[in-house]
Every structure is written in C-alpha cells, then in structure tokens.
Short mmCIF file of C-alpha atoms in Angstrom, two decimals:
data_model
loop_
_atom_site.label_atom_id
_atom_site.label_comp_id
_atom_site.label_asym_id
_atom_site.label_seq_id
_atom_site.Cartn_x
_atom_site.Cartn_y
_atom_site.Cartn_z
CA UNK A 1 96.40 101.77 59.47
CA UNK A 2 93.22 101.52 57.47
CA UNK A 3 90.83 104.42 56.88
CA UNK A 4 88.25 102.99 59.30
CA UNK A 5 90.49 103.58 62.31
CA UNK A 6 88.65 106.65 63.71
CA UNK A 7 85.50 104.55 64.13
CA UNK A 8 87.32 102.19 66.50
CA UNK A 9 88.25 104.81 69.07
CA UNK A 10 88.94 108.54 69.17
CA UNK A 11 92.11 109.09 71.24
CA UNK A 12 91.57 111.32 74.27
CA UNK A 13 93.93 114.15 75.27
CA UNK A 14 96.12 113.10 72.35
CA UNK A 15 98.50 116.03 72.02
CA UNK A 16 98.70 116.66 75.77
CA UNK A 17 99.65 113.06 76.53
CA UNK A 18 102.19 112.77 73.70
CA UNK A 19 103.82 116.04 74.79
CA UNK A 20 103.94 114.67 78.33
CA UNK A 21 106.01 111.68 77.14
CA UNK A 22 108.90 114.03 76.28
CA UNK A 23 109.82 112.12 73.11
CA UNK A 24 113.38 112.24 71.76
CA UNK A 25 115.64 110.31 69.42
CA UNK A 26 116.88 106.88 70.49
CA UNK A 27 114.08 106.57 73.04
CA UNK A 28 112.26 103.38 74.02
CA UNK A 29 108.55 103.94 74.60
CA UNK A 30 105.58 101.86 75.71
CA UNK A 31 101.89 102.36 75.00
CA UNK A 32 100.24 99.84 77.33
CA UNK A 33 96.73 100.45 75.89
CA UNK A 34 97.01 100.20 72.11
CA UNK A 35 93.30 99.84 71.25
CA UNK A 36 92.59 101.64 67.99
CA UNK A 37 96.20 102.74 67.76
CA UNK A 38 95.50 106.47 67.91
CA UNK A 39 98.08 107.30 70.56
CA UNK A 40 100.64 104.86 69.17
CA UNK A 41 100.33 106.28 65.67
CA UNK A 42 100.96 109.79 67.00
CA UNK A 43 103.96 108.61 69.02
CA UNK A 44 105.44 107.05 65.88
CA UNK A 45 104.94 110.32 64.01
CA UNK A 46 106.81 112.32 66.60
CA UNK A 47 109.51 110.01 67.95
CA UNK A 48 112.96 109.75 66.40
CA UNK A 49 114.06 107.38 63.63
CA UNK A 50 116.21 105.49 66.11
CA UNK A 51 113.46 105.08 68.71
CA UNK A 52 111.22 102.07 69.30
CA UNK A 53 107.63 101.73 70.49
CA UNK A 54 106.15 98.66 72.20
CA UNK A 55 102.34 98.65 72.34
CA UNK A 56 100.27 96.27 74.47
CA UNK A 57 96.69 95.09 74.09
CA UNK A 58 95.01 91.87 75.17
CA UNK A 59 92.03 92.19 72.79
CA UNK A 60 92.39 90.35 69.51
CA UNK A 61 90.31 93.04 67.77
CA UNK A 62 93.10 95.54 68.43
CA UNK A 63 95.45 93.54 66.20
CA UNK A 64 93.47 94.76 63.18
CA UNK A 65 94.88 98.23 63.88
CA UNK A 66 98.55 97.25 63.99
CA UNK A 67 100.97 99.83 62.59
CA UNK A 68 103.40 98.60 59.94
CA UNK A 69 106.61 100.30 60.99
CA UNK A 70 109.98 98.71 61.80
CA UNK A 71 110.13 100.92 64.90
CA UNK A 72 106.97 99.29 66.26
CA UNK A 73 106.30 96.04 68.14
CA UNK A 74 102.78 94.91 69.05
CA UNK A 75 102.47 92.78 72.20
CA UNK A 76 99.26 90.76 72.52
CA UNK A 77 99.03 90.82 76.31
CA UNK A 78 97.47 92.46 79.33
CA UNK A 79 99.66 95.33 80.53
CA UNK A 80 99.98 93.67 83.93
CA UNK A 81 102.69 91.53 82.25
CA UNK A 82 104.67 94.59 81.16
CA UNK A 83 107.79 93.50 83.04
CA UNK A 84 107.77 89.97 81.59
CA UNK A 85 107.46 91.09 77.98
CA UNK A 86 110.04 93.85 78.24
CA UNK A 87 112.47 91.21 79.48
CA UNK A 88 111.41 88.94 76.61
CA UNK A 89 112.38 91.68 74.16
CA UNK A 90 115.62 92.32 76.08
CA UNK A 91 114.50 95.76 77.23
CA UNK A 92 115.84 96.78 80.61
CA UNK A 93 114.68 100.41 80.94
CA UNK A 94 112.29 102.63 78.99
CA UNK A 95 111.97 106.38 78.46
CA UNK A 96 108.20 106.75 78.80
CA UNK A 97 105.06 104.73 79.46
CA UNK A 98 101.62 105.84 78.28
CA UNK A 99 98.36 104.37 79.60
CA UNK A 100 94.90 105.42 78.41
CA UNK A 101 92.75 103.48 80.86
CA UNK A 102 89.42 104.16 79.19
CA UNK A 103 87.39 101.49 77.44
CA UNK A 104 87.46 102.12 73.70
CA UNK A 105 84.42 103.28 71.75
CA UNK A 106 84.75 100.05 69.80
CA UNK A 107 83.84 97.97 72.84
CA UNK A 108 80.80 100.06 73.74
CA UNK A 109 79.61 100.05 70.12
CA UNK A 110 80.10 96.32 69.53
CA UNK A 111 76.63 94.84 70.00
CA UNK A 112 78.00 91.34 70.66
CA UNK A 113 80.56 91.96 73.44
CA UNK A 114 78.16 92.84 76.27
CA UNK A 115 79.91 96.04 77.37
CA UNK A 116 76.89 98.27 76.78
CA UNK A 117 73.32 98.21 78.07
CA UNK A 118 72.21 99.62 74.71
CA UNK A 119 72.28 96.18 73.08
CA UNK A 120 70.83 92.80 73.96
CA UNK A 121 73.72 90.36 73.84
CA UNK A 122 75.44 87.75 75.96
CA UNK A 123 76.57 89.23 79.28
CA UNK A 124 80.26 88.96 78.42
CA UNK A 125 82.52 92.04 78.93
CA UNK A 126 85.83 90.20 78.45
CA UNK A 127 88.67 92.29 77.06
CA UNK A 128 90.58 89.08 76.47
CA UNK A 129 88.13 86.81 74.68
CA UNK A 130 90.24 83.78 75.57
CA UNK A 131 89.56 84.31 79.29
CA UNK A 132 87.02 82.02 80.94
CA UNK A 133 85.27 84.39 83.36
CA UNK A 134 82.47 86.51 81.89
CA UNK A 135 80.03 88.96 83.46
CA UNK A 136 77.43 86.17 83.34
CA UNK A 137 79.80 83.96 85.36
CA UNK A 138 79.99 86.66 88.04
CA UNK A 139 76.28 87.40 88.39
CA UNK A 140 75.41 83.70 88.42
CA UNK A 141 78.09 82.35 90.76
CA UNK A 142 79.39 85.06 93.08
CA UNK A 143 77.98 85.20 96.60
CA UNK A 144 75.64 87.98 97.65
CA UNK A 145 78.41 89.59 99.69
CA UNK A 146 80.88 89.43 96.77
CA UNK A 147 78.37 91.06 94.42
CA UNK A 148 77.53 93.79 96.94
CA UNK A 149 81.21 94.58 97.36
CA UNK A 150 81.76 94.78 93.60
CA UNK A 151 78.86 97.18 93.06
CA UNK A 152 79.86 99.30 96.03
CA UNK A 153 83.62 99.45 95.42
CA UNK A 154 83.73 99.53 91.62
CA UNK A 155 80.39 101.20 90.87
CA UNK A 156 80.06 103.34 94.00
CA UNK A 157 76.39 102.37 94.20
CA UNK A 158 74.64 103.09 97.48
CA UNK A 159 72.02 100.38 96.94
CA UNK A 160 74.63 97.72 96.23
CA UNK A 161 73.35 95.40 98.97
CA UNK A 162 69.75 95.39 97.72
CA UNK A 163 70.94 94.92 94.18
CA UNK A 164 73.08 91.92 95.14
CA UNK A 165 70.25 90.36 97.16
CA UNK A 166 67.81 90.58 94.25
CA UNK A 167 70.33 89.19 91.75
CA UNK A 168 70.98 86.13 93.91
CA UNK A 169 67.23 85.58 94.31
CA UNK A 170 66.41 85.97 90.61
CA UNK A 171 69.22 83.73 89.38
CA UNK A 172 67.70 80.94 91.47
CA UNK A 173 64.65 81.13 89.21
CA UNK A 174 66.58 81.21 85.95
CA UNK A 175 70.20 81.90 84.92
CA UNK A 176 71.11 85.46 83.96
CA UNK A 177 72.60 85.04 80.49
CA UNK A 178 72.01 88.20 78.48
CA UNK A 179 72.13 91.94 79.07
CA UNK A 180 68.34 91.94 78.72
CA UNK A 181 68.05 89.37 81.54
CA UNK A 182 70.29 91.54 83.70
CA UNK A 183 68.53 94.83 82.90
CA UNK A 184 65.16 93.30 83.81
CA UNK A 185 66.54 92.70 87.32
CA UNK A 186 68.46 95.92 87.97
CA UNK A 187 66.30 98.60 86.35
CA UNK A 188 63.68 98.69 89.15
CA UNK A 189 66.47 99.78 91.54
CA UNK A 190 67.53 102.76 89.45
CA UNK A 191 66.00 106.21 89.58
CA UNK A 192 64.29 107.15 86.33
CA UNK A 193 65.99 110.55 86.26
CA UNK A 194 69.46 109.00 86.59
CA UNK A 195 68.85 105.60 85.01
CA UNK A 196 71.54 105.79 82.30
CA UNK A 197 74.15 107.14 84.69
CA UNK A 198 73.46 104.43 87.27
CA UNK A 199 73.32 101.69 84.65
CA UNK A 200 76.73 102.83 83.46
CA UNK A 201 78.03 102.41 87.02
CA UNK A 202 76.56 98.90 87.32
CA UNK A 203 78.11 97.82 84.01
CA UNK A 204 81.40 99.50 84.94
CA UNK A 205 81.55 97.53 88.18
CA UNK A 206 81.01 94.22 86.38
CA UNK A 207 83.53 95.08 83.66
CA UNK A 208 86.21 95.95 86.21
CA UNK A 209 85.68 92.65 88.01
CA UNK A 210 85.57 90.56 84.82
CA UNK A 211 88.88 91.96 83.64
CA UNK A 212 90.51 92.36 87.08
CA UNK A 213 91.30 95.94 86.08
CA UNK A 214 92.34 97.23 89.49
CA UNK A 215 94.79 94.38 90.09
CA UNK A 216 96.23 94.81 86.59
CA UNK A 217 96.63 98.56 87.10
CA UNK A 218 98.37 98.04 90.43
CA UNK A 219 100.87 95.65 88.84
CA UNK A 220 101.48 97.93 85.86
CA UNK A 221 102.11 101.00 88.03
CA UNK A 222 104.52 99.09 90.23
CA UNK A 223 106.36 97.84 87.15
CA UNK A 224 106.48 101.36 85.71
CA UNK A 225 108.31 102.57 88.80
CA UNK A 226 110.85 99.81 88.25
CA UNK A 227 111.47 99.96 84.48
CA UNK A 228 111.43 103.70 83.79
CA UNK A 229 114.82 105.37 83.41
CA UNK A 230 115.66 108.31 85.68
CA UNK A 231 113.93 111.23 83.99
CA UNK A 232 111.55 108.85 82.23
CA UNK A 233 107.88 109.78 82.06
CA UNK A 234 104.74 108.05 83.32
CA UNK A 235 101.70 109.40 81.45
CA UNK A 236 98.27 108.12 82.53
CA UNK A 237 94.74 109.03 81.44
CA UNK A 238 92.06 107.94 83.92
CA UNK A 239 88.26 108.01 83.73
CA UNK A 240 86.89 107.14 87.15
CA UNK A 241 87.81 107.95 90.73
CA UNK A 242 89.13 104.49 91.66
CA UNK A 243 91.84 104.33 89.03
CA UNK A 244 92.64 108.04 89.33
CA UNK A 245 93.17 107.66 93.09
CA UNK A 246 95.55 104.77 92.50
CA UNK A 247 97.59 106.74 89.95
CA UNK A 248 97.64 109.84 92.15
CA UNK A 249 98.79 107.83 95.17
CA UNK A 250 101.51 106.06 93.19
CA UNK A 251 102.92 109.36 91.95
CA UNK A 252 102.70 111.03 95.35
CA UNK A 253 103.80 108.23 97.67
CA UNK A 254 105.18 105.41 95.53
CA UNK A 255 102.34 103.01 96.39
CA UNK A 256 98.70 102.79 95.36
CA UNK A 257 97.43 102.84 98.95
CA UNK A 258 98.86 106.32 99.49
CA UNK A 259 100.90 105.28 102.53
CA UNK A 260 103.54 107.92 103.20
CA UNK A 261 107.02 106.63 103.96
CA UNK A 262 109.84 108.99 104.93
CA UNK A 263 113.59 108.60 105.10
CA UNK A 264 115.84 109.43 108.06
CA UNK A 265 115.70 113.13 107.17
CA UNK A 266 111.91 113.23 106.96
CA UNK A 267 111.80 113.34 103.15
CA UNK A 268 108.95 111.47 101.47
CA UNK A 269 110.16 108.37 99.65
CA UNK A 270 108.59 108.16 96.21
CA UNK A 271 110.08 107.22 92.82
CA UNK A 272 108.17 109.97 91.02
CA UNK A 273 107.97 113.73 90.72
CA UNK A 274 104.66 115.10 89.36
CA UNK A 275 105.03 117.19 86.20
CA UNK A 276 101.51 118.58 86.51
CA UNK A 277 100.33 119.16 90.08
CA UNK A 278 96.88 119.91 88.72
CA UNK A 279 95.28 117.27 86.52
CA UNK A 280 94.93 118.07 82.83
CA UNK A 281 91.39 117.75 81.51
CA UNK A 282 89.97 117.91 77.97
CA UNK A 283 89.06 121.27 76.50
CA UNK A 284 85.43 122.12 75.84
CA UNK A 285 86.17 121.70 72.13
CA UNK A 286 87.43 118.16 72.67
CA UNK A 287 84.42 117.27 74.81
CA UNK A 288 82.10 118.51 72.06
CA UNK A 289 83.95 116.38 69.50
CA UNK A 290 84.14 113.37 71.79
CA UNK A 291 81.65 113.37 74.72
CA UNK A 292 83.29 110.24 76.19
CA UNK A 293 86.32 112.35 77.03
CA UNK A 294 84.34 114.36 79.58
CA UNK A 295 85.54 112.39 82.61
CA UNK A 296 89.17 112.04 81.47
CA UNK A 297 92.05 113.19 83.69
CA UNK A 298 95.69 113.22 82.66
CA UNK A 299 98.52 112.84 85.16
CA UNK A 300 102.20 113.05 84.18
CA UNK A 301 105.14 112.15 86.40
CA UNK A 302 108.89 111.91 86.01
CA UNK A 303 110.97 109.08 87.43
CA UNK A 304 113.47 110.37 89.97
#
C-alpha cells in the first residue's frame, strides 16, 4: 500500500478483531469491508503462507488501496453478494469472516460525496457510485410516510414525522439538491445544544437507506452462517444500535429478528456460539487516537 493509507481510514479495534479471527496456516479468510485496507493488511501479516484472503468493497475508491500479495484477492462488490463471489472463486467454506461496519473516515472527509454535513456538496451518499439512487433521490421522491419511517427507524429521531412533513412541503417549492439545501430545511428542527449529534443521526438515516445497509447486512450474516466451517469465526464491529442488535440476534438465535427456536429437547437452535459474551469496546487510548471509534462494539462468534 502507499504511504497515504492512514489518511483513508484508521482501522478500529484492529488487534482485537484480528485475534478474534483465530488465524492459522492454510486458512481461507474474508474481509467484507476492505475500505482503506487496514484490517486486511494486518490479516495478511499474521496469516500463514498457505492461506488466502478475499476482501470485498463496492466503492471504487477502495481499489486504490489494494494489497499486492499473491495470497490476496480483491472483490469489487457489496458484501451482500458474498455467497455468489465465493462460488465464483470456487470457495465452498471459509475459516473466518471479518466485517467492520463503520463508514470510513475517507467518506466523511471527502467534500464531494455528500456523507458529511460539514461540506456543501451534492446530496449523494452512495457507497457504490454506479448506483442510481442518491440521498437527493430519496428526499425528493419518497412519500412523507416513507421519509418519517427512515428517520425514525434508522436515525431514531423522535421528531421524524415533523421532519418528513417539512421536507415534502419544501421540495414542492424547489428540489433539494445539495447538503446546504437539506441543512436549511432540517436545522430548525434540531436543538442547538445537540445539533451536531442530531444532524449525524439524520445523515446516518439517509445513508443507510441510500445504500440499503440493513438489507445487505441481513444477507451477509445469513450467508456467513452458511459458508463458515465448523469452528470458523464471525467477527463483526458495529457502530449503531440497529446493526449491533442484528448481529447480536444472529449470534444468539440464528436469525436477525431474535426469534428463539428450540429443538425437541428444548435446546436453542443457533449456528453460533459467542466467544465474547460481553462486547469488546475500544480502550480509552484508542478513543483518544481515533474519536470515531468511540461507539464501536466488537462481537465474535464461532460456527458450531
């Protein structure tokens, strides 16, 4: 990788997550969130000479960080297609899957991608820049009810209904094209003392919808349960309650809804055994080095 790599994204819970993968020689590993390549590079350092790593990312910018190693394969795809691409590469089962579900620093710091309210740019937020739906598409075409649901479910905003009503009214006067257009509408609904925190929730909600993140996560977790070898590891870093709940439920019950199913003997049916019953969180030292790691939670499970 080039020397500029650390500016793309600082990997969170790096050593804890790599240790959780239980690397060994002749292993097949998957990093479904390549990004700046921080986790993948560390996996390559610590895995055996006869191992192989497949790393997924749908963002073309991530390709600039590709590792040149004959034990490495980069897959330009959303991780929801994990099963399809493993079959394409004739991989039946894998030894560990790592997912760092956070948005990279690169996306928040890119003034032209529309992920951050710090910059005036097109209201975009697409991870895959070939996709058609943008954040502007959503705020200009979704119904009032759809918008309210997005802000409530994905942003956990109590005033989601009022926010949706105002957006649908304002877009009738002129299209909402840029982040500045959007901020002009939503800022009056946010408390001054918590403005940045609430803006982050609004932008998070739109980003999740643009990229269909919850649907993609559901598909990836279901695939993980299918393609991991017995004893294989699922290692997931989450950043907000929605995705963390899905991961927790999958590990505990074998489905993202958390529905408990028992066999004839009353034993819970789940494909996983949690390695850490208590979530692993960043140390104070890591949070000081990288404030964006503050909300990170690491869950590790073993395939039964």
